Amino acid sequence: MSRAPLLVLASVVSIQFGSAVGRTLFDDLGATGVVLLRVAISALVLAVVVRPRLRTWPREAWRAAAMLGVAVAGLNLLSALAMRTVPLGVVVTVSFLGPLTVSLVQTRRLLDLVWALSALTGVALLGWHPGPALPVGGLLLAALAGVCGAGYIVLTARVGGLIPGAGALPVSLSVAALVALPFGVSPAAAVIGHPALLIGAASVALLQTIFPYVLELHALRRIPTRVFGILVSLNPAAAALAGLVVLGQRLDAVALAALALVTLASAGVTLVRESSGPPVPSPRSRPSRGSPVSDRGA
């Protein structure tokens, strides 16, 4: 039996537990400080590993990689800010709507309506919450992160068509670090007085970006993108588990039902898109092999 699906599952778990570990550093480094250190460390490590051939890049490739970096920064900054007040599982569920919307746009079957209604029902459940109210501001930040996630998918497809391999990855992460710099430099400066915090930030970079990149790079060589997309749809469930284990965040039945509906919609639209013929390029297809899934969401 192929171990590739297990590699993808390990990547999903690593991403979400990395997010949860990062959340534990918010009190010391701030939400934006953790994001800055994570993307900066990831960019540095992957630049050494990938060694992109920058001299051969056309101007259009530089522009696309830079725009992708802006989307990565927005996605991660907004997700981290949302996580300050909203449970991790809910943040990932809401932000997943951005990539899901892109997938729905790429297919035009009647069954798409079912998946769209499933996702909208999940969001409605989060809005109509009979238990402790979820902060509207946090939910809005998660939704805006989803918008950046949609942009990330479109830009990843464009970058994948312009730059072979994983060459764009360290460049885009470097741009993301520059965008995050004015927001995160002040709280991140806490590592000067407490160098041990840098170990925590490095572990988040390893769990949330570097480790998943390596796992998925190997997995995508061995399994269809359809299977990969379905497995990645488990991110909201993995986020809820990580939030419970690491942060002690318990989701009630309503939030869990919303999570299940969004996950079902994402898995369903992946199946429909793959069975309807050649899809529009996205991070679920060829270009994704040069982009970290960890930067698609919280």
PDB file of C-alpha atoms in Angstrom:
ATOM      1  CA  MET A   1       0.000   0.000   0.000  1.00  0.00           C
ATOM      2  CA  SER A   2       1.301   3.465  -0.913  1.00  0.00           C
ATOM      3  CA  ARG A   3       2.460   5.592   1.968  1.00  0.00           C
ATOM      4  CA  ALA A   4       1.716   8.799   0.063  1.00  0.00           C
ATOM      5  CA  PRO A   5      -1.729   9.385   1.654  1.00  0.00           C
ATOM      6  CA  LEU A   6      -0.120   9.002   5.070  1.00  0.00           C
ATOM      7  CA  LEU A   7       2.422  11.645   4.102  1.00  0.00           C
ATOM      8  CA  VAL A   8      -0.381  14.078   3.241  1.00  0.00           C
ATOM      9  CA  LEU A   9      -2.191  13.311   6.498  1.00  0.00           C
ATOM     10  CA  ALA A  10       1.052  13.871   8.399  1.00  0.00           C
ATOM     11  CA  SER A  11       1.406  17.199   6.605  1.00  0.00           C
ATOM     12  CA  VAL A  12      -2.133  18.261   7.528  1.00  0.00           C
ATOM     13  CA  VAL A  13      -1.574  17.347  11.177  1.00  0.00           C
ATOM     14  CA  SER A  14       1.813  19.082  11.214  1.00  0.00           C
ATOM     15  CA  ILE A  15       0.360  22.301   9.786  1.00  0.00           C
ATOM     16  CA  GLN A  16      -2.428  22.566  12.319  1.00  0.00           C
ATOM     17  CA  PHE A  17      -0.378  21.532  15.329  1.00  0.00           C
ATOM     18  CA  GLY A  18       2.198  24.072  14.178  1.00  0.00           C
ATOM     19  CA  SER A  19      -0.550  26.691  14.205  1.00  0.00           C
ATOM     20  CA  ALA A  20      -1.552  25.653  17.714  1.00  0.00           C
ATOM     21  CA  VAL A  21       2.050  25.800  18.949  1.00  0.00           C
ATOM     22  CA  GLY A  22       2.372  29.218  17.356  1.00  0.00           C
ATOM     23  CA  ARG A  23      -0.727  30.345  19.259  1.00  0.00           C
ATOM     24  CA  THR A  24       1.005  29.488  22.543  1.00  0.00           C
ATOM     25  CA  LEU A  25       3.704  32.042  21.665  1.00  0.00           C
ATOM     26  CA  PHE A  26       1.274  34.931  21.150  1.00  0.00           C
ATOM     27  CA  ASP A  27       1.652  36.206  24.733  1.00  0.00           C
ATOM     28  CA  ASP A  28       5.428  36.493  24.321  1.00  0.00           C
ATOM     29  CA  LEU A  29       5.866  37.385  20.651  1.00  0.00           C
ATOM     30  CA  GLY A  30       2.445  38.653  19.610  1.00  0.00           C
ATOM     31  CA  ALA A  31       0.386  37.204  16.764  1.00  0.00           C
ATOM     32  CA  THR A  32       2.158  39.255  14.112  1.00  0.00           C
ATOM     33  CA  GLY A  33       5.573  38.606  15.656  1.00  0.00           C
ATOM     34  CA  VAL A  34       5.080  34.853  15.385  1.00  0.00           C
ATOM     35  CA  VAL A  35       4.063  35.204  11.724  1.00  0.00           C
ATOM     36  CA  LEU A  36       7.099  37.361  10.942  1.00  0.00           C
ATOM     37  CA  LEU A  37       9.561  34.964  12.539  1.00  0.00           C
ATOM     38  CA  ARG A  38       7.936  31.904  10.977  1.00  0.00           C
ATOM     39  CA  VAL A  39       7.960  33.150   7.390  1.00  0.00           C
ATOM     40  CA  ALA A  40      11.438  34.678   7.763  1.00  0.00           C
ATOM     41  CA  ILE A  41      12.947  31.463   9.137  1.00  0.00           C
ATOM     42  CA  SER A  42      11.120  29.380   6.511  1.00  0.00           C
ATOM     43  CA  ALA A  43      12.337  31.659   3.713  1.00  0.00           C
ATOM     44  CA  LEU A  44      15.924  31.410   4.922  1.00  0.00           C
ATOM     45  CA  VAL A  45      15.914  27.618   5.281  1.00  0.00           C
ATOM     46  CA  LEU A  46      14.163  26.987   1.952  1.00  0.00           C
ATOM     47  CA  ALA A  47      16.430  29.436   0.124  1.00  0.00           C
ATOM     48  CA  VAL A  48      19.383  27.296   1.193  1.00  0.00           C
ATOM     49  CA  VAL A  49      17.596  24.066   0.261  1.00  0.00           C
ATOM     50  CA  VAL A  50      15.971  25.136  -3.026  1.00  0.00           C
ATOM     51  CA  ARG A  51      18.607  27.593  -4.317  1.00  0.00           C
ATOM     52  CA  PRO A  52      16.420  29.303  -6.936  1.00  0.00           C
ATOM     53  CA  ARG A  53      18.069  30.399 -10.183  1.00  0.00           C
ATOM     54  CA  LEU A  54      17.015  34.015  -9.941  1.00  0.00           C
ATOM     55  CA  ARG A  55      19.121  35.270 -12.838  1.00  0.00           C
ATOM     56  CA  THR A  56      17.003  33.372 -15.334  1.00  0.00           C
ATOM     57  CA  TRP A  57      13.711  34.831 -14.156  1.00  0.00           C
ATOM     58  CA  PRO A  58      11.809  37.193 -16.459  1.00  0.00           C
ATOM     59  CA  ARG A  59      10.252  40.335 -15.007  1.00  0.00           C
ATOM     60  CA  GLU A  60       6.802  38.759 -15.101  1.00  0.00           C
ATOM     61  CA  ALA A  61       8.003  35.911 -12.878  1.00  0.00           C
ATOM     62  CA  TRP A  62       9.361  38.352 -10.301  1.00  0.00           C
ATOM     63  CA  ARG A  63       6.080  40.232 -10.290  1.00  0.00           C
ATOM     64  CA  ALA A  64       4.014  37.073  -9.842  1.00  0.00           C
ATOM     65  CA  ALA A  65       6.250  35.762  -7.040  1.00  0.00           C
ATOM     66  CA  ALA A  66       6.039  39.125  -5.255  1.00  0.00           C
ATOM     67  CA  MET A  67       2.236  39.209  -5.501  1.00  0.00           C
ATOM     68  CA  LEU A  68       2.107  35.667  -4.158  1.00  0.00           C
ATOM     69  CA  GLY A  69       4.224  36.771  -1.205  1.00  0.00           C
ATOM     70  CA  VAL A  70       1.745  39.565  -0.451  1.00  0.00           C
ATOM     71  CA  ALA A  71      -1.104  37.037  -0.485  1.00  0.00           C
ATOM     72  CA  VAL A  72       0.867  34.717   1.819  1.00  0.00           C
ATOM     73  CA  ALA A  73       1.486  37.575   4.258  1.00  0.00           C
ATOM     74  CA  GLY A  74      -2.160  38.636   4.270  1.00  0.00           C
ATOM     75  CA  LEU A  75      -3.366  35.067   4.726  1.00  0.00           C
ATOM     76  CA  ASN A  76      -1.106  34.378   7.682  1.00  0.00           C
ATOM     77  CA  LEU A  77      -1.351  37.767   9.391  1.00  0.00           C
ATOM     78  CA  LEU A  78      -5.142  37.817   9.252  1.00  0.00           C
ATOM     79  CA  SER A  79      -5.411  34.185  10.385  1.00  0.00           C
ATOM     80  CA  ALA A  80      -3.104  34.840  13.331  1.00  0.00           C
ATOM     81  CA  LEU A  81      -5.030  37.952  14.358  1.00  0.00           C
ATOM     82  CA  ALA A  82      -8.289  35.985  14.184  1.00  0.00           C
ATOM     83  CA  MET A  83      -6.804  33.237  16.356  1.00  0.00           C
ATOM     84  CA  ARG A  84      -6.395  35.691  19.226  1.00  0.00           C
ATOM     85  CA  THR A  85     -10.147  35.617  19.878  1.00  0.00           C
ATOM     86  CA  VAL A  86     -11.569  32.695  17.843  1.00  0.00           C
ATOM     87  CA  PRO A  87     -10.757  28.976  18.318  1.00  0.00           C
ATOM     88  CA  LEU A  88      -8.278  27.551  15.835  1.00  0.00           C
ATOM     89  CA  GLY A  89     -10.791  25.067  14.390  1.00  0.00           C
ATOM     90  CA  VAL A  90     -13.280  27.843  13.638  1.00  0.00           C
ATOM     91  CA  VAL A  91     -10.626  30.109  12.084  1.00  0.00           C
ATOM     92  CA  VAL A  92      -9.497  27.379   9.688  1.00  0.00           C
ATOM     93  CA  THR A  93     -13.092  26.458   8.856  1.00  0.00           C
ATOM     94  CA  VAL A  94     -14.030  30.035   7.931  1.00  0.00           C
ATOM     95  CA  SER A  95     -10.786  30.775   6.065  1.00  0.00           C
ATOM     96  CA  PHE A  96     -11.238  27.543   4.081  1.00  0.00           C
ATOM     97  CA  LEU A  97     -14.169  29.201   2.295  1.00  0.00           C
ATOM     98  CA  GLY A  98     -11.777  31.228   0.119  1.00  0.00           C
ATOM     99  CA  PRO A  99     -10.075  28.248  -1.541  1.00  0.00           C
ATOM    100  CA  LEU A 100     -13.427  26.471  -1.660  1.00  0.00           C
ATOM    101  CA  THR A 101     -14.943  29.381  -3.587  1.00  0.00           C
ATOM    102  CA  VAL A 102     -12.148  29.168  -6.157  1.00  0.00           C
ATOM    103  CA  SER A 103     -12.829  25.457  -6.565  1.00  0.00           C
ATOM    104  CA  LEU A 104     -16.558  26.088  -7.038  1.00  0.00           C
ATOM    105  CA  VAL A 105     -15.854  28.718  -9.696  1.00  0.00           C
ATOM    106  CA  GLN A 106     -13.736  26.202 -11.600  1.00  0.00           C
ATOM    107  CA  THR A 107     -16.641  23.766 -11.962  1.00  0.00           C
ATOM    108  CA  ARG A 108     -20.132  24.491 -13.253  1.00  0.00           C
ATOM    109  CA  ARG A 109     -22.261  21.459 -12.481  1.00  0.00           C
ATOM    110  CA  LEU A 110     -25.576  21.309 -10.706  1.00  0.00           C
ATOM    111  CA  LEU A 111     -23.925  19.367  -7.902  1.00  0.00           C
ATOM    112  CA  ASP A 112     -21.791  22.442  -7.211  1.00  0.00           C
ATOM    113  CA  LEU A 113     -24.918  24.046  -5.764  1.00  0.00           C
ATOM    114  CA  VAL A 114     -25.091  21.283  -3.161  1.00  0.00           C
ATOM    115  CA  TRP A 115     -21.510  21.919  -2.052  1.00  0.00           C
ATOM    116  CA  ALA A 116     -22.040  25.681  -2.015  1.00  0.00           C
ATOM    117  CA  LEU A 117     -25.156  25.299   0.135  1.00  0.00           C
ATOM    118  CA  SER A 118     -23.274  22.954   2.446  1.00  0.00           C
ATOM    119  CA  ALA A 119     -20.518  25.520   2.965  1.00  0.00           C
ATOM    120  CA  LEU A 120     -22.980  28.405   3.403  1.00  0.00           C
ATOM    121  CA  THR A 121     -24.944  26.395   5.937  1.00  0.00           C
ATOM    122  CA  GLY A 122     -21.755  25.827   7.887  1.00  0.00           C
ATOM    123  CA  VAL A 123     -21.043  29.561   7.950  1.00  0.00           C
ATOM    124  CA  ALA A 124     -24.624  30.313   8.927  1.00  0.00           C
ATOM    125  CA  LEU A 125     -24.292  27.931  11.852  1.00  0.00           C
ATOM    126  CA  LEU A 126     -21.248  29.817  13.069  1.00  0.00           C
ATOM    127  CA  GLY A 127     -23.183  33.077  12.794  1.00  0.00           C
ATOM    128  CA  TRP A 128     -26.205  31.623  14.579  1.00  0.00           C
ATOM    129  CA  HIS A 129     -24.461  30.350  17.661  1.00  0.00           C
ATOM    130  CA  PRO A 130     -26.731  29.427  20.586  1.00  0.00           C
ATOM    131  CA  GLY A 131     -23.742  28.928  22.899  1.00  0.00           C
ATOM    132  CA  PRO A 132     -21.020  31.438  23.784  1.00  0.00           C
ATOM    133  CA  ALA A 133     -20.952  34.056  21.046  1.00  0.00           C
ATOM    134  CA  LEU A 134     -18.010  34.002  18.668  1.00  0.00           C
ATOM    135  CA  PRO A 135     -16.463  37.471  18.265  1.00  0.00           C
ATOM    136  CA  VAL A 136     -17.679  39.029  15.031  1.00  0.00           C
ATOM    137  CA  GLY A 137     -14.362  40.790  14.564  1.00  0.00           C
ATOM    138  CA  GLY A 138     -12.467  37.512  14.762  1.00  0.00           C
ATOM    139  CA  LEU A 139     -14.799  35.827  12.291  1.00  0.00           C
ATOM    140  CA  LEU A 140     -14.410  38.764   9.904  1.00  0.00           C
ATOM    141  CA  LEU A 141     -10.616  38.500  10.093  1.00  0.00           C
ATOM    142  CA  ALA A 142     -10.859  34.770   9.344  1.00  0.00           C
ATOM    143  CA  ALA A 143     -13.111  35.526   6.361  1.00  0.00           C
ATOM    144  CA  LEU A 144     -10.623  38.094   5.049  1.00  0.00           C
ATOM    145  CA  ALA A 145      -7.897  35.466   5.453  1.00  0.00           C
ATOM    146  CA  GLY A 146     -10.044  33.259   3.237  1.00  0.00           C
ATOM    147  CA  VAL A 147     -10.063  35.991   0.589  1.00  0.00           C
ATOM    148  CA  CYS A 148      -6.266  36.030   0.710  1.00  0.00           C
ATOM    149  CA  GLY A 149      -6.361  32.234   0.504  1.00  0.00           C
ATOM    150  CA  ALA A 150      -8.344  32.484  -2.720  1.00  0.00           C
ATOM    151  CA  GLY A 151      -5.799  34.934  -4.089  1.00  0.00           C
ATOM    152  CA  TYR A 152      -3.046  32.581  -3.003  1.00  0.00           C
ATOM    153  CA  ILE A 153      -4.534  29.779  -5.110  1.00  0.00           C
ATOM    154  CA  VAL A 154      -4.877  31.924  -8.233  1.00  0.00           C
ATOM    155  CA  LEU A 155      -1.377  33.368  -7.861  1.00  0.00           C
ATOM    156  CA  THR A 156       0.171  29.974  -7.141  1.00  0.00           C
ATOM    157  CA  ALA A 157      -1.231  28.724 -10.433  1.00  0.00           C
ATOM    158  CA  ARG A 158       0.277  31.710 -12.213  1.00  0.00           C
ATOM    159  CA  VAL A 159       3.668  31.351 -10.523  1.00  0.00           C
ATOM    160  CA  GLY A 160       3.713  27.627 -11.263  1.00  0.00           C
ATOM    161  CA  GLY A 161       3.349  28.367 -14.964  1.00  0.00           C
ATOM    162  CA  LEU A 162       6.209  30.884 -14.965  1.00  0.00           C
ATOM    163  CA  ILE A 163       8.776  29.387 -12.597  1.00  0.00           C
ATOM    164  CA  PRO A 164       9.737  25.708 -12.724  1.00  0.00           C
ATOM    165  CA  GLY A 165      10.076  23.612  -9.604  1.00  0.00           C
ATOM    166  CA  ALA A 166      10.010  25.238  -6.188  1.00  0.00           C
ATOM    167  CA  GLY A 167      12.118  28.262  -7.085  1.00  0.00           C
ATOM    168  CA  ALA A 168       9.389  30.776  -6.263  1.00  0.00           C
ATOM    169  CA  LEU A 169       8.847  29.448  -2.748  1.00  0.00           C
ATOM    170  CA  PRO A 170      11.717  31.141  -0.871  1.00  0.00           C
ATOM    171  CA  VAL A 171      11.260  34.366  -2.861  1.00  0.00           C
ATOM    172  CA  SER A 172       7.542  34.582  -2.062  1.00  0.00           C
ATOM    173  CA  LEU A 173       8.188  33.820   1.597  1.00  0.00           C
ATOM    174  CA  SER A 174      10.857  36.532   1.668  1.00  0.00           C
ATOM    175  CA  VAL A 175       8.348  39.035   0.278  1.00  0.00           C
ATOM    176  CA  ALA A 176       5.825  37.844   2.877  1.00  0.00           C
ATOM    177  CA  ALA A 177       8.411  38.510   5.599  1.00  0.00           C
ATOM    178  CA  LEU A 178       8.953  42.038   4.283  1.00  0.00           C
ATOM    179  CA  VAL A 179       5.200  42.709   4.275  1.00  0.00           C
ATOM    180  CA  ALA A 180       4.877  41.350   7.816  1.00  0.00           C
ATOM    181  CA  LEU A 181       7.936  43.266   9.047  1.00  0.00           C
ATOM    182  CA  PRO A 182       6.257  46.578  10.034  1.00  0.00           C
ATOM    183  CA  PHE A 183       3.488  44.695  11.845  1.00  0.00           C
ATOM    184  CA  GLY A 184       5.624  42.113  13.621  1.00  0.00           C
ATOM    185  CA  VAL A 185       9.060  43.619  14.197  1.00  0.00           C
ATOM    186  CA  SER A 186       8.190  45.238  17.539  1.00  0.00           C
ATOM    187  CA  PRO A 187       6.682  42.156  19.251  1.00  0.00           C
ATOM    188  CA  ALA A 188       9.208  39.836  17.590  1.00  0.00           C
ATOM    189  CA  ALA A 189      12.021  41.866  19.158  1.00  0.00           C
ATOM    190  CA  ALA A 190      11.264  39.992  22.391  1.00  0.00           C
ATOM    191  CA  VAL A 191      13.607  37.246  21.134  1.00  0.00           C
ATOM    192  CA  ILE A 192      16.538  39.592  21.835  1.00  0.00           C
ATOM    193  CA  GLY A 193      15.919  39.482  25.554  1.00  0.00           C
ATOM    194  CA  HIS A 194      14.664  35.887  25.528  1.00  0.00           C
ATOM    195  CA  PRO A 195      16.577  33.915  22.866  1.00  0.00           C
ATOM    196  CA  ALA A 196      14.769  30.708  23.842  1.00  0.00           C
ATOM    197  CA  LEU A 197      11.668  32.108  22.112  1.00  0.00           C
ATOM    198  CA  LEU A 198      13.516  31.778  18.829  1.00  0.00           C
ATOM    199  CA  ILE A 199      13.518  28.013  19.324  1.00  0.00           C
ATOM    200  CA  GLY A 200       9.739  28.092  19.605  1.00  0.00           C
ATOM    201  CA  ALA A 201       9.422  30.220  16.472  1.00  0.00           C
ATOM    202  CA  ALA A 202      11.763  27.878  14.591  1.00  0.00           C
ATOM    203  CA  SER A 203       9.684  24.881  15.646  1.00  0.00           C
ATOM    204  CA  VAL A 204       6.572  26.600  14.263  1.00  0.00           C
ATOM    205  CA  ALA A 205       8.376  27.247  10.970  1.00  0.00           C
ATOM    206  CA  LEU A 206       9.400  23.593  10.854  1.00  0.00           C
ATOM    207  CA  LEU A 207       5.939  22.241  11.673  1.00  0.00           C
ATOM    208  CA  GLN A 208       3.859  24.676   9.663  1.00  0.00           C
ATOM    209  CA  THR A 209       5.954  25.238   6.523  1.00  0.00           C
ATOM    210  CA  ILE A 210       9.176  23.279   6.043  1.00  0.00           C
ATOM    211  CA  PHE A 211       8.089  19.821   7.195  1.00  0.00           C
ATOM    212  CA  PRO A 212       4.751  19.895   5.265  1.00  0.00           C
ATOM    213  CA  TYR A 213       6.537  21.115   2.127  1.00  0.00           C
ATOM    214  CA  VAL A 214       8.865  18.103   2.140  1.00  0.00           C
ATOM    215  CA  LEU A 215       6.047  15.645   2.885  1.00  0.00           C
ATOM    216  CA  GLU A 216       3.743  16.948   0.171  1.00  0.00           C
ATOM    217  CA  LEU A 217       6.515  17.200  -2.384  1.00  0.00           C
ATOM    218  CA  HIS A 218       7.027  13.442  -2.041  1.00  0.00           C
ATOM    219  CA  ALA A 219       3.308  12.626  -1.777  1.00  0.00           C
ATOM    220  CA  LEU A 220       2.289  14.523  -4.925  1.00  0.00           C
ATOM    221  CA  ARG A 221       4.633  12.367  -6.979  1.00  0.00           C
ATOM    222  CA  ARG A 222       2.728   9.242  -5.982  1.00  0.00           C
ATOM    223  CA  ILE A 223      -0.981  10.063  -5.661  1.00  0.00           C
ATOM    224  CA  PRO A 224      -3.574  11.788  -7.909  1.00  0.00           C
ATOM    225  CA  THR A 225      -4.375  15.394  -7.114  1.00  0.00           C
ATOM    226  CA  ARG A 226      -7.982  14.250  -6.455  1.00  0.00           C
ATOM    227  CA  VAL A 227      -6.842  12.168  -3.494  1.00  0.00           C
ATOM    228  CA  PHE A 228      -4.552  14.946  -2.342  1.00  0.00           C
ATOM    229  CA  GLY A 229      -7.396  17.478  -2.418  1.00  0.00           C
ATOM    230  CA  ILE A 230      -9.702  15.253  -0.381  1.00  0.00           C
ATOM    231  CA  LEU A 231      -7.042  14.666   2.262  1.00  0.00           C
ATOM    232  CA  VAL A 232      -6.257  18.386   2.481  1.00  0.00           C
ATOM    233  CA  SER A 233      -9.970  18.950   3.130  1.00  0.00           C
ATOM    234  CA  LEU A 234      -9.342  17.460   6.576  1.00  0.00           C
ATOM    235  CA  ASN A 235      -7.517  20.625   7.654  1.00  0.00           C
ATOM    236  CA  PRO A 236     -10.493  22.036   9.612  1.00  0.00           C
ATOM    237  CA  ALA A 237     -10.879  18.754  11.507  1.00  0.00           C
ATOM    238  CA  ALA A 238      -7.143  18.630  12.213  1.00  0.00           C
ATOM    239  CA  ALA A 239      -7.295  22.233  13.415  1.00  0.00           C
ATOM    240  CA  ALA A 240     -10.093  21.389  15.836  1.00  0.00           C
ATOM    241  CA  LEU A 241      -8.058  18.463  17.164  1.00  0.00           C
ATOM    242  CA  ALA A 242      -4.919  20.585  17.538  1.00  0.00           C
ATOM    243  CA  GLY A 243      -6.897  23.311  19.264  1.00  0.00           C
ATOM    244  CA  LEU A 244      -8.275  20.779  21.730  1.00  0.00           C
ATOM    245  CA  VAL A 245      -4.989  18.972  22.463  1.00  0.00           C
ATOM    246  CA  VAL A 246      -2.593  21.929  22.555  1.00  0.00           C
ATOM    247  CA  LEU A 247      -4.816  24.867  23.511  1.00  0.00           C
ATOM    248  CA  GLY A 248      -7.669  23.196  25.373  1.00  0.00           C
ATOM    249  CA  GLN A 249     -10.218  24.717  22.967  1.00  0.00           C
ATOM    250  CA  ARG A 250     -13.414  22.678  23.000  1.00  0.00           C
ATOM    251  CA  LEU A 251     -15.837  23.236  20.143  1.00  0.00           C
ATOM    252  CA  ASP A 252     -19.522  22.721  20.819  1.00  0.00           C
ATOM    253  CA  ALA A 253     -21.852  20.653  18.642  1.00  0.00           C
ATOM    254  CA  VAL A 254     -22.859  23.617  16.474  1.00  0.00           C
ATOM    255  CA  ALA A 255     -19.256  24.567  15.653  1.00  0.00           C
ATOM    256  CA  LEU A 256     -18.385  20.929  14.950  1.00  0.00           C
ATOM    257  CA  ALA A 257     -21.381  20.638  12.613  1.00  0.00           C
ATOM    258  CA  ALA A 258     -20.235  23.779  10.754  1.00  0.00           C
ATOM    259  CA  LEU A 259     -16.753  22.323  10.467  1.00  0.00           C
ATOM    260  CA  ALA A 260     -18.126  19.058   9.083  1.00  0.00           C
ATOM    261  CA  LEU A 261     -20.263  20.844   6.476  1.00  0.00           C
ATOM    262  CA  VAL A 262     -17.361  22.934   5.163  1.00  0.00           C
ATOM    263  CA  THR A 263     -15.091  19.881   5.084  1.00  0.00           C
ATOM    264  CA  LEU A 264     -17.752  17.914   3.189  1.00  0.00           C
ATOM    265  CA  ALA A 265     -18.156  20.737   0.683  1.00  0.00           C
ATOM    266  CA  SER A 266     -14.411  20.952   0.087  1.00  0.00           C
ATOM    267  CA  ALA A 267     -14.026  17.189  -0.398  1.00  0.00           C
ATOM    268  CA  GLY A 268     -17.104  17.058  -2.623  1.00  0.00           C
ATOM    269  CA  VAL A 269     -16.077  19.862  -4.929  1.00  0.00           C
ATOM    270  CA  THR A 270     -12.625  18.280  -5.268  1.00  0.00           C
ATOM    271  CA  LEU A 271     -14.219  15.067  -6.518  1.00  0.00           C
ATOM    272  CA  VAL A 272     -16.486  16.929  -8.930  1.00  0.00           C
ATOM    273  CA  ARG A 273     -13.686  19.073 -10.323  1.00  0.00           C
ATOM    274  CA  GLU A 274     -11.368  16.120 -10.914  1.00  0.00           C
ATOM    275  CA  SER A 275     -14.097  14.072 -12.617  1.00  0.00           C
ATOM    276  CA  SER A 276     -15.166  16.902 -14.939  1.00  0.00           C
ATOM    277  CA  GLY A 277     -11.988  16.861 -16.998  1.00  0.00           C
ATOM    278  CA  PRO A 278      -8.760  18.850 -16.901  1.00  0.00           C
ATOM    279  CA  PRO A 279      -9.113  21.470 -14.156  1.00  0.00           C
ATOM    280  CA  VAL A 280      -7.937  25.031 -14.182  1.00  0.00           C
ATOM    281  CA  PRO A 281      -4.398  24.981 -12.706  1.00  0.00           C
ATOM    282  CA  SER A 282      -4.464  25.394  -8.944  1.00  0.00           C
ATOM    283  CA  PRO A 283      -2.387  24.462  -5.924  1.00  0.00           C
ATOM    284  CA  ARG A 284      -4.117  21.092  -6.008  1.00  0.00           C
ATOM    285  CA  SER A 285      -2.528  20.415  -9.394  1.00  0.00           C
ATOM    286  CA  ARG A 286       0.941  20.707 -10.887  1.00  0.00           C
ATOM    287  CA  PRO A 287       1.967  24.182  -9.685  1.00  0.00           C
ATOM    288  CA  SER A 288       1.268  23.232  -6.072  1.00  0.00           C
ATOM    289  CA  ARG A 289       4.390  21.131  -5.977  1.00  0.00           C
ATOM    290  CA  GLY A 290       6.369  24.285  -5.629  1.00  0.00           C
ATOM    291  CA  SER A 291       4.198  25.887  -2.969  1.00  0.00           C
ATOM    292  CA  PRO A 292       3.670  25.110   0.686  1.00  0.00           C
ATOM    293  CA  VAL A 293       0.219  24.041   1.675  1.00  0.00           C
ATOM    294  CA  SER A 294       1.014  25.446   5.096  1.00  0.00           C
ATOM    295  CA  ASP A 295       0.605  28.952   3.738  1.00  0.00           C
ATOM    296  CA  ARG A 296      -2.895  28.341   2.367  1.00  0.00           C
ATOM    297  CA  GLY A 297      -4.459  28.828   5.732  1.00  0.00           C
ATOM    298  CA  ALA A 298      -3.941  29.202   9.422  1.00  0.00           C
TER     299      ALA A 298
END
